[in-house]
XYZ file of C-alpha atoms in Angstrom:
712
model
C 105.270 96.891 72.714
C 108.572 96.290 71.024
C 110.776 93.581 72.492
C 113.998 95.223 71.325
C 116.608 96.770 73.578
C 115.948 100.189 72.053
C 112.167 100.146 72.622
C 111.408 103.748 73.605
C 108.057 103.039 75.230
C 106.300 100.199 77.017
C 102.543 100.073 76.581
C 100.243 97.643 78.378
C 96.469 97.733 77.988
C 93.817 96.275 80.266
C 90.095 96.138 79.749
C 89.612 99.832 80.501
C 93.102 101.031 81.478
C 96.423 101.790 79.857
C 99.972 101.984 81.178
C 102.623 103.748 79.117
C 106.218 103.867 80.362
C 108.777 106.214 78.816
C 112.087 104.372 78.369
C 113.906 106.925 76.205
C 116.124 108.282 78.960
C 118.269 106.727 81.645
C 115.350 105.721 83.897
C 111.925 104.248 83.077
C 109.135 106.642 84.078
C 105.384 106.282 83.780
C 104.016 108.581 81.110
C 100.400 107.530 81.625
C 98.515 105.241 83.964
C 94.768 105.525 83.973
C 91.914 105.300 81.455
C 92.552 103.336 78.290
C 93.888 105.436 75.455
C 93.413 105.099 71.702
C 95.169 102.093 70.236
C 96.868 104.193 67.530
C 98.111 106.854 69.938
C 101.663 108.015 69.340
C 103.296 108.182 72.804
C 105.283 111.183 71.645
C 101.995 113.090 71.642
C 101.831 112.457 75.392
C 105.397 113.655 75.751
C 104.482 116.870 73.948
C 101.326 117.334 76.017
C 103.299 116.929 79.257
C 106.146 119.270 78.313
C 106.820 121.857 81.022
C 108.696 125.121 80.964
C 111.534 125.736 83.395
C 110.442 127.074 86.777
C 112.341 129.623 88.876
C 114.842 128.188 91.362
C 114.328 124.694 89.955
C 116.302 122.295 87.765
C 116.001 123.080 84.071
C 115.029 119.433 83.579
C 113.509 117.951 86.762
C 114.748 114.548 87.958
C 112.467 111.836 86.586
C 109.628 110.386 88.611
C 111.006 106.958 87.740
C 109.686 103.503 88.552
C 112.483 103.560 91.118
C 113.402 107.183 91.871
C 117.064 107.332 92.848
C 119.237 109.557 94.976
C 121.832 109.626 92.212
C 119.249 111.210 89.921
C 118.813 114.080 92.376
C 115.180 113.135 93.023
C 113.884 115.356 95.862
C 111.142 113.006 97.068
C 111.308 109.587 98.672
C 113.811 107.380 96.789
C 112.602 103.945 95.750
C 115.965 102.419 96.634
C 118.252 103.198 99.548
C 121.387 101.052 99.630
C 125.096 101.435 100.369
C 128.333 99.658 101.179
C 129.639 100.885 104.513
C 128.317 104.353 103.739
C 129.714 104.417 100.196
C 127.933 103.954 96.866
C 124.679 105.353 98.199
C 124.051 107.703 95.235
C 122.715 105.003 92.942
C 122.312 105.958 89.273
C 121.060 103.309 86.868
C 120.675 103.321 83.089
C 118.244 101.225 81.075
C 119.974 98.189 79.587
C 117.042 96.374 77.991
C 113.291 96.478 77.544
C 111.637 93.135 76.867
C 108.127 91.854 76.248
C 108.381 88.484 77.972
C 104.715 87.433 77.572
C 101.428 88.963 76.403
C 100.703 91.838 78.742
C 103.997 91.413 80.624
C 107.113 93.568 80.268
C 110.505 93.695 81.976
C 112.781 96.718 82.076
C 116.370 96.055 83.124
C 118.519 98.915 84.443
C 122.117 98.710 85.652
C 124.545 100.747 87.712
C 127.972 99.327 86.894
C 129.782 101.905 89.002
C 127.904 101.009 92.210
C 127.428 97.362 91.303
C 123.702 96.690 91.125
C 120.933 95.811 88.711
C 117.218 96.690 88.853
C 114.522 94.748 87.011
C 111.017 96.186 86.884
C 108.358 93.652 85.999
C 104.973 94.987 84.876
C 101.912 92.881 84.066
C 98.445 93.978 82.974
C 96.086 91.316 81.625
C 94.050 92.516 78.627
C 90.722 91.533 80.207
C 91.461 92.981 83.675
C 92.300 96.377 85.174
C 94.810 95.640 87.942
C 98.464 96.265 87.212
C 100.896 93.901 88.960
C 104.311 95.512 89.430
C 107.478 94.421 91.232
C 111.118 95.405 91.554
C 114.063 93.020 91.609
C 117.418 94.152 92.980
C 120.634 92.219 92.356
C 124.009 92.942 93.916
C 126.465 92.769 91.013
C 129.319 94.198 93.092
C 132.105 92.427 94.939
C 131.030 93.442 98.458
C 127.883 93.052 100.551
C 125.148 95.555 99.727
C 123.268 97.001 102.712
C 119.679 97.629 101.612
C 117.589 100.001 103.705
C 114.623 100.138 101.307
C 113.658 98.687 97.939
C 110.089 99.577 97.023
C 107.815 98.132 94.411
C 107.582 100.363 91.322
C 106.559 103.942 92.054
C 103.401 105.106 90.282
C 102.292 108.681 89.620
C 99.017 110.299 90.590
C 97.290 113.072 88.640
C 97.215 116.542 90.191
C 93.454 116.114 90.620
C 94.027 113.459 93.303
C 92.672 115.384 96.286
C 92.007 112.782 98.977
C 93.500 109.547 100.264
C 91.512 106.670 101.714
C 93.309 104.201 103.933
C 92.094 101.330 106.097
C 92.976 101.421 109.771
C 91.288 100.285 112.974
C 92.055 97.900 115.812
C 91.398 94.365 116.961
C 87.665 93.636 116.444
C 87.384 96.867 114.472
C 89.467 96.309 111.350
C 89.171 97.786 107.845
C 87.813 101.187 108.885
C 87.801 103.661 106.003
C 89.580 106.961 106.748
C 89.518 109.773 104.187
C 92.133 112.545 104.468
C 92.998 115.521 102.231
C 96.045 115.041 100.017
C 98.142 118.117 99.322
C 101.771 119.142 99.126
C 104.033 117.052 101.337
C 104.062 113.384 102.277
C 101.695 110.978 103.981
C 103.579 108.018 105.433
C 102.176 104.963 107.184
C 104.529 102.340 108.589
C 103.698 98.987 110.117
C 106.120 97.067 112.362
C 103.782 94.432 113.818
C 105.133 91.528 111.777
C 101.805 90.960 110.018
C 99.588 93.181 107.891
C 98.016 94.280 111.222
C 94.572 95.443 112.310
C 95.491 99.115 112.179
C 97.537 99.538 108.985
C 96.197 97.407 106.125
C 98.675 97.635 103.208
C 96.247 99.382 100.906
C 95.579 102.927 99.776
C 93.080 104.637 97.492
C 93.638 108.030 95.905
C 90.452 109.844 95.036
C 89.893 112.598 92.512
C 87.089 114.428 94.287
C 84.237 114.540 93.957
C 84.003 110.764 93.819
C 81.341 108.431 95.140
C 80.654 104.725 95.113
C 79.451 104.959 91.514
C 81.159 107.994 89.987
C 84.562 109.644 89.828
C 88.177 108.648 89.269
C 89.950 106.539 91.893
C 93.358 104.848 91.970
C 93.943 101.831 94.199
C 97.178 100.397 95.619
C 97.702 97.166 97.550
C 100.993 95.589 98.604
C 100.985 91.801 98.585
C 103.100 91.262 101.682
C 102.164 89.686 105.007
C 104.598 91.534 107.250
C 106.127 94.925 107.959
C 105.449 97.485 105.274
C 105.606 101.167 104.364
C 103.130 103.310 102.418
C 104.351 106.654 101.102
C 102.182 109.138 99.178
C 103.751 112.473 98.299
C 103.124 115.629 96.316
C 106.294 117.514 95.385
C 106.532 121.283 95.162
C 106.509 120.941 91.364
C 102.983 119.382 91.708
C 104.049 115.874 90.719
C 102.429 113.310 92.993
C 103.152 109.631 93.484
C 102.554 106.542 95.613
C 105.335 104.217 96.720
C 104.862 101.006 98.707
C 107.296 98.407 99.904
C 108.534 96.179 102.660
C 109.748 97.926 105.830
C 113.093 96.535 106.981
C 114.494 96.459 110.472
C 118.041 97.901 110.769
C 120.459 95.666 108.907
C 117.738 93.202 107.949
C 118.490 93.019 104.231
C 122.149 92.489 103.359
C 122.753 91.160 99.848
C 125.918 89.158 99.317
C 127.622 89.444 95.916
C 125.328 87.892 93.309
C 122.316 87.778 95.674
C 118.888 89.033 94.633
C 115.931 90.610 96.435
C 112.414 90.621 94.979
C 110.084 93.281 96.314
C 106.514 92.343 97.197
C 104.099 92.782 94.323
C 102.164 95.998 94.051
C 98.584 95.595 92.831
C 97.420 98.885 91.329
C 93.895 99.443 90.080
C 92.077 102.286 88.350
C 88.415 103.077 87.842
C 86.422 106.037 86.589
C 83.289 104.502 88.113
C 83.963 105.326 91.729
C 84.946 103.188 94.676
C 82.635 100.320 93.787
C 84.049 100.302 90.270
C 87.552 100.005 91.737
C 86.408 97.162 93.997
C 84.964 95.304 91.035
C 88.313 95.644 89.246
C 90.105 94.086 92.226
C 87.455 91.375 92.645
C 87.686 90.442 88.966
C 91.455 90.230 89.287
C 91.372 88.019 92.391
C 88.744 85.734 90.897
C 90.844 85.315 87.741
C 93.960 84.197 89.633
C 94.821 80.492 89.287
C 94.659 80.074 93.079
C 90.984 81.035 92.997
C 89.979 78.149 90.739
C 89.733 75.793 93.739
C 87.084 78.081 95.233
C 84.985 77.846 92.089
C 85.091 74.055 92.084
C 82.283 73.799 94.621
C 79.998 76.118 96.601
C 81.679 77.687 99.625
C 80.604 75.449 102.542
C 78.537 76.944 105.358
C 80.706 76.846 108.504
C 79.911 75.996 112.059
C 82.723 77.036 114.425
C 82.792 75.914 118.055
C 84.743 78.804 119.622
C 82.013 81.037 121.006
C 79.951 78.003 121.975
C 82.481 76.118 124.109
C 85.750 78.095 124.264
C 88.225 75.711 126.023
C 85.547 73.452 127.532
C 85.682 70.474 125.156
C 83.019 68.288 126.728
C 82.475 65.289 124.452
C 78.726 65.043 124.912
C 78.265 68.735 124.332
C 80.363 68.662 121.161
C 78.337 65.716 119.887
C 75.131 67.667 120.467
C 76.607 70.652 118.624
C 77.462 68.429 115.667
C 73.856 67.287 115.429
C 72.503 70.813 115.901
C 74.831 72.253 113.261
C 73.817 69.611 110.742
C 70.145 70.224 111.530
C 70.330 73.905 110.584
C 72.189 73.153 107.350
C 75.883 73.630 108.175
C 78.275 71.924 105.763
C 81.557 72.198 107.667
C 82.192 71.715 111.401
C 85.325 73.475 112.688
C 86.793 72.455 116.051
C 88.468 75.543 117.442
C 91.127 76.087 120.113
C 91.426 73.652 123.044
C 91.816 70.194 121.468
C 95.603 69.694 121.843
C 97.899 68.649 124.660
C 97.683 70.691 127.860
C 95.305 73.270 126.413
C 92.810 74.184 129.153
C 93.173 77.926 128.685
C 95.427 80.278 126.728
C 98.438 79.906 129.049
C 99.708 76.507 127.900
C 99.937 74.004 125.076
C 100.800 76.045 121.989
C 103.469 74.154 120.083
C 102.380 70.716 121.285
C 100.232 69.775 118.316
C 99.143 66.376 119.578
C 95.556 65.491 120.472
C 95.066 65.772 124.244
C 94.361 62.239 125.449
C 92.822 63.472 128.707
C 90.104 65.299 126.765
C 89.975 62.934 123.790
C 90.952 59.485 125.148
C 90.089 57.921 121.790
C 91.590 60.743 119.787
C 89.647 62.945 117.400
C 88.311 60.024 115.380
C 84.949 59.647 117.182
C 84.172 63.330 116.757
C 85.384 63.387 113.166
C 83.335 60.289 112.353
C 80.227 61.901 113.836
C 80.814 65.054 111.778
C 81.246 63.075 108.568
C 78.234 60.902 109.318
C 76.169 64.066 109.705
C 77.123 65.057 106.161
C 79.623 67.777 107.083
C 83.330 68.326 106.463
C 85.685 68.537 109.435
C 87.923 71.542 110.120
C 90.520 72.227 112.802
C 92.023 75.321 114.464
C 95.817 75.649 114.698
C 98.282 78.415 115.592
C 101.565 77.046 114.262
C 103.734 80.168 114.564
C 103.197 80.514 118.301
C 104.417 78.727 121.424
C 103.491 78.948 125.098
C 106.377 78.930 127.593
C 104.290 76.267 129.338
C 104.684 73.670 126.590
C 106.877 70.680 125.854
C 108.129 72.357 122.690
C 109.411 75.452 124.469
C 110.990 73.437 127.269
C 112.867 71.402 124.660
C 113.741 74.311 122.336
C 113.708 77.687 124.113
C 116.109 78.929 121.436
C 113.460 78.539 118.739
C 111.651 81.774 119.592
C 112.199 85.246 118.213
C 113.492 87.770 120.740
C 115.918 90.606 121.352
C 117.770 89.842 124.604
C 118.480 91.373 127.005
C 115.277 93.302 126.256
C 112.395 91.471 127.964
C 109.711 89.918 125.801
C 106.457 91.854 125.779
C 103.676 89.952 127.518
C 101.202 89.199 124.760
C 98.478 86.578 125.239
C 100.878 84.306 127.163
C 102.714 83.302 124.004
C 105.923 83.817 122.062
C 106.656 83.684 118.335
C 108.554 80.799 116.810
C 111.305 81.736 114.365
C 109.982 80.511 111.014
C 113.168 81.761 109.427
C 114.891 78.649 110.830
C 114.778 75.441 108.830
C 114.391 73.182 111.885
C 111.366 75.164 113.094
C 109.684 74.991 109.711
C 110.405 71.277 109.383
C 109.041 70.521 112.848
C 105.842 72.445 112.258
C 105.316 70.982 108.809
C 105.783 67.457 110.180
C 103.200 67.991 112.938
C 100.603 69.490 110.616
C 101.270 66.918 107.926
C 100.740 64.163 110.511
C 97.384 65.649 111.564
C 96.215 66.033 107.985
C 97.374 62.525 107.100
C 95.810 60.868 110.133
C 92.433 62.610 109.923
C 90.152 63.564 107.006
C 90.574 67.280 107.722
C 89.177 69.465 104.968
C 90.030 72.826 106.489
C 92.648 74.466 108.714
C 91.933 77.692 110.549
C 95.505 79.051 110.735
C 95.595 81.666 113.487
C 98.232 84.182 114.647
C 97.221 85.858 117.886
C 100.063 88.256 118.604
C 102.364 90.768 116.977
C 106.020 89.980 116.360
C 107.255 92.566 118.843
C 110.932 91.525 119.055
C 111.789 89.911 115.706
C 115.364 88.921 116.472
C 116.907 85.541 115.756
C 119.442 83.694 117.878
C 122.248 85.359 115.956
C 120.906 88.767 116.980
C 119.980 89.719 113.422
C 116.436 90.898 112.580
C 114.144 88.084 111.516
C 110.815 89.638 110.506
C 111.471 89.333 106.757
C 112.701 85.745 107.061
C 109.697 84.816 109.226
C 107.222 85.844 106.537
C 109.144 83.943 103.859
C 109.241 80.944 106.216
C 105.491 81.144 106.697
C 105.012 81.137 102.922
C 107.334 78.134 102.602
C 105.373 76.048 105.127
C 102.033 76.987 103.574
C 103.338 76.161 100.092
C 104.633 72.817 101.296
C 101.345 71.933 102.974
C 99.351 72.926 99.900
C 101.547 70.732 97.725
C 101.156 67.724 100.041
C 97.446 68.258 100.768
C 96.002 70.144 97.801
C 92.363 69.570 98.769
C 92.701 71.137 102.223
C 91.430 74.707 102.509
C 93.304 77.094 104.802
C 92.036 80.247 106.464
C 94.327 83.183 107.216
C 93.341 84.378 110.678
C 95.369 86.743 112.851
C 93.126 87.637 115.777
C 90.668 88.379 113.008
C 91.778 90.434 110.019
C 95.372 91.037 111.117
C 96.878 89.190 108.134
C 94.913 89.845 104.980
C 96.786 90.470 101.747
C 97.058 89.064 98.247
C 100.336 87.251 98.995
C 98.949 85.167 101.851
C 95.817 84.638 99.740
C 97.979 82.976 97.091
C 98.368 80.231 99.708
C 95.069 80.370 101.623
C 91.392 80.325 100.806
C 89.781 82.945 102.989
C 90.420 85.629 105.601
C 88.811 85.695 109.032
C 87.732 89.299 108.653
C 87.359 90.086 112.353
C 87.041 88.450 115.757
C 83.962 90.603 116.308
C 80.760 88.858 115.310
C 78.701 91.913 116.246
C 76.578 92.401 113.146
C 76.650 96.196 113.316
C 80.439 96.271 113.706
C 80.696 93.821 110.852
C 78.861 96.143 108.454
C 81.719 98.673 108.461
C 84.398 95.965 108.712
C 83.087 94.087 105.697
C 82.500 97.314 103.774
C 86.146 98.322 104.174
C 87.469 94.849 103.401
C 85.298 94.692 100.273
C 87.313 97.526 98.749
C 89.902 94.874 97.847
C 88.470 91.435 98.761
C 85.510 89.652 97.158
C 82.784 88.209 99.371
C 83.800 84.562 99.049
C 87.157 85.297 100.723
C 85.684 87.101 103.735
C 84.699 84.842 106.631
C 81.416 86.163 108.090
C 79.582 84.396 110.909
C 76.305 84.659 112.758
C 77.384 85.224 116.346
C 75.619 84.602 119.663
C 72.571 86.543 120.789
C 74.731 88.739 123.010
C 78.019 89.564 121.296
C 80.869 88.364 123.483
C 83.025 91.369 122.543
C 80.625 94.334 122.487
C 77.886 92.991 124.761
C 75.358 94.212 122.207
C 72.217 92.236 121.389
C 71.244 92.214 117.728
C 68.315 90.331 116.235
C 68.865 87.012 114.513
C 67.469 88.511 111.313
C 70.119 91.240 111.203
C 72.902 88.866 112.214
C 71.942 86.625 109.304
C 71.595 89.434 106.764
C 75.080 90.722 107.643
C 76.845 87.351 107.548
C 74.980 86.351 104.391
C 77.280 88.442 102.193
C 80.567 86.696 102.906
C 81.761 83.138 103.361
C 78.834 82.381 105.628
C 79.091 80.609 108.958
C 77.750 80.327 112.487
C 79.738 80.860 115.679
C 77.177 80.611 118.471
C 75.978 78.087 121.009
C 73.194 76.436 119.057
C 72.092 74.566 122.178
C 71.296 77.865 123.930
C 69.069 79.182 121.139
C 65.309 79.003 121.361
C 63.410 76.828 118.906
C 62.270 80.004 117.132
C 65.851 81.266 116.807
C 67.097 77.932 115.459
C 64.278 77.866 112.926
C 65.045 81.420 111.779
C 68.754 80.608 111.544
C 68.010 77.516 109.460
C 65.941 79.692 107.119
C 68.889 82.079 106.870
C 71.243 79.221 106.003
C 68.854 78.062 103.290
C 68.629 81.602 101.899
C 72.411 81.889 101.775
C 72.654 78.592 99.901
C 70.107 79.893 97.398
C 72.028 83.160 96.914
C 75.708 82.230 97.344
C 76.204 81.387 93.683
C 75.347 85.015 92.928
C 77.031 86.601 95.974
C 80.316 84.789 95.305
C 80.515 85.601 91.598
C 78.538 88.802 91.017
C 79.501 92.465 90.791
C 79.460 94.456 94.027
C 77.687 97.813 94.096
C 77.942 99.642 97.413
C 75.308 102.372 97.627
C 75.990 105.905 98.848
C 73.870 106.302 101.983
C 73.877 108.492 105.122
C 76.144 107.428 107.992
C 73.280 105.771 109.871
C 72.489 103.437 106.960
C 74.320 100.662 105.134
C 73.249 99.408 101.730
C 74.810 97.481 98.881
C 73.948 94.949 96.218
C 75.440 92.142 94.171
C 74.414 91.979 90.523
C 75.046 89.066 88.178
C 77.644 89.922 85.545
C 74.986 89.590 82.838
C 72.436 91.629 84.801
C 70.002 88.710 85.000
C 69.589 88.758 88.776
C 70.587 90.750 91.816
C 70.324 90.880 95.581
C 70.366 94.072 97.659
C 70.697 94.499 101.420
C 69.739 97.499 103.561
C 70.361 98.038 107.284
C 69.257 100.954 109.443
C 72.023 101.290 112.017
C 70.592 104.201 114.014
C 67.201 105.865 114.015
C 66.470 108.178 111.093
C 66.956 111.906 111.666
C 63.653 112.696 109.966
C 60.233 111.137 110.258
C 60.772 109.374 106.963
C 63.827 107.955 105.256
C 64.759 108.694 101.688
C 64.534 106.426 98.691
C 66.787 103.470 98.030
C 68.173 103.837 94.533
C 69.664 100.585 93.283
C 72.671 100.254 90.975
C 74.173 97.988 88.339
C 70.891 96.779 86.822
C 69.971 96.513 83.163
C 68.239 99.857 82.660
C 66.121 98.567 79.788
C 64.959 95.403 81.536
C 62.090 94.710 83.893
C 62.753 92.932 87.165
C 60.660 90.931 89.561
C 61.453 92.497 92.948
C 60.724 90.501 96.100
C 61.523 91.018 99.778
C 63.062 87.695 100.823
C 64.402 88.516 104.299
C 63.296 88.738 107.045
C 59.847 87.216 107.333
C 58.986 89.674 110.091
C 59.851 93.350 109.518
C 58.255 95.849 111.888
C 56.737 98.446 109.556
C 53.377 99.611 108.282
C 54.646 100.331 104.786
C 52.236 99.248 102.038
C 55.240 99.105 99.684
C 56.854 96.480 101.916
C 53.635 94.454 101.836
C 53.710 94.639 98.038
C 57.366 93.640 97.926
C 56.644 90.588 100.056
C 54.298 89.377 97.343
C 56.626 90.511 94.573
C 56.246 93.238 91.976
C 57.673 93.822 88.496
C 59.480 97.159 88.012
C 61.829 98.486 85.353
C 65.551 98.717 85.971
C 65.886 102.376 85.023
C 63.268 103.476 87.553
C 64.798 101.318 90.281
C 68.145 103.052 89.721
C 66.979 106.613 88.973
C 63.922 106.946 91.226
C 64.337 104.214 93.804
C 62.132 102.582 96.419
C 60.758 104.535 99.361
C 62.389 103.171 102.497
C 59.996 102.132 105.250
C 60.033 103.350 108.835
C 62.033 100.716 110.703
C 63.462 100.126 114.132
C 67.207 100.788 114.425
C 69.370 97.695 113.783
C 66.735 96.285 111.427
C 67.556 95.121 107.926
C 65.950 93.649 104.832
C 67.063 91.890 101.652
C 65.565 92.242 98.168
C 65.962 89.678 95.433
C 65.592 90.740 91.798
C 65.145 88.566 88.737
C 65.098 89.907 85.188
C 61.910 89.107 83.310
C 61.752 87.804 79.778
């Protein structure tokens, strides 16, 4: 790409994708985004190939589908920028001022509107060895009066006319990341989230599918907005057949007002493309996340096996019982012991204590040191649960600073888990919370913080009456950044009643997502499947829950609970003291299996397998094809007497693999093939992928895991 002001085109190439932006006119517009094109391609050939004739009752030259479509351009779809000054200057019309290559694979396009007093900068980055485009928009008020901004989206990207379906992730608490596929035709699909976090029901991600597409075949385009608060997703097909996706922050009325000279940076849009189906798109996102500098800390050591106390003790922090749990967790192979809610001042239930981040001397008369020492002596790291953004009205903090909470008086606060939201947009709130957390991390050898957020921000108003949702998210980032700088070795989990805050921006500052509060293994199969569209396994907290799930009441075998949790950041969240000796032994075997496989699971390529709705199957294959692990679960009984064949994916077709059933030890079936697989058999990769293994007759809710090793 030329770095000169007159550069007519911007071209960025990834491993298998290309982006070409036409900068010849007033506004930069994407000419191509998708499969990689020939290196010697003349972009003018694409211009010729895309030339349209004039249509009846339409503009002779249609308004451009620009990176930021503008009202002043006469664009008939959703504008990428909506701003004004007291109702004037709303018809923004920018012209390109410069096009610059600022680094390898990174370009900036500057556009200005001198008449209305603003400047737009589009930043585009596509690493040559990856296939995720990172795009953002910067808006600067160059006028003499305050600019009221109603919307400023990340760069708008086109979709091909073949894009026939949209896949989005919705759900609810304990049922996050559910995949919903809807037809995509003329008109707009809009999803807005006003919960103050990414939410359980409106994950800021979207996939456009060129049907027919499957896990392994077909063209798919992915979009994810790296923002941990309110957001808007807009996908639209115009009557002239042009289609596009636009994503950005969702502002409350009057929330973004730019003073003269002030700048707003949109959240980053992470856009991926694959012609190898949904799993191919996931691998593109996983490769991108794993290549980020923030991910290097996760590669420095194996991801520790967690033991979390919540579903074992809840608020009952009996010292003897906790000591027994420490010993039991160490005995089964746990490497990190996390003390959950209930350790701080006044915390006997969820009605009091939030905000008072001091160890409760009535429960811990000698502080946390005896428990921490016992954990360390048992060879485990110590972790601690906190919920810094929240406060109970029954707390010393609220009694001292009732003005520190977000609210919209005289409207009453919504009752929500007996807690209110602290205003992280205020410096004094951020400083107080940083000081308390810094003191805890300085006083104790804490290796891990489980940072929770258990309610929506329903009334995000500050004391001045202005909206505060945007400032709260930036304040959260500031505290996390400050903690990471002061305590770089401490890992932090992003938890929001489960997967309510899971995005690439918060993951720049944290080390994993608590994917869901539901530890029901069958629920977790669909939850983890949806989350895996964008997140690699090592970022997804996945725990073996109690025998009877505390949320669903369902009883699932230990073998299936282990096989489900195995393919994430593995942990246990059950009362180990209530398990039978047989259950503890089986769980310990599962922990050992995870330790043997996590190096592969946390670095390999994910291949979800297309299966009927009553089955779940996927595999992780080493990047060099040398080894693999595949998991299969029968959720409900088969419709026919016999199941089909399990065709694997991602293997070296010309290699031979030792195939062994490694989990569970006991699988109720009479299949002679299963008996053979227990002993191990060598089969060729092409047959395993093209013909497949006959599935055995199994009880519903049963699962098995195969381990493959390339021979020779």
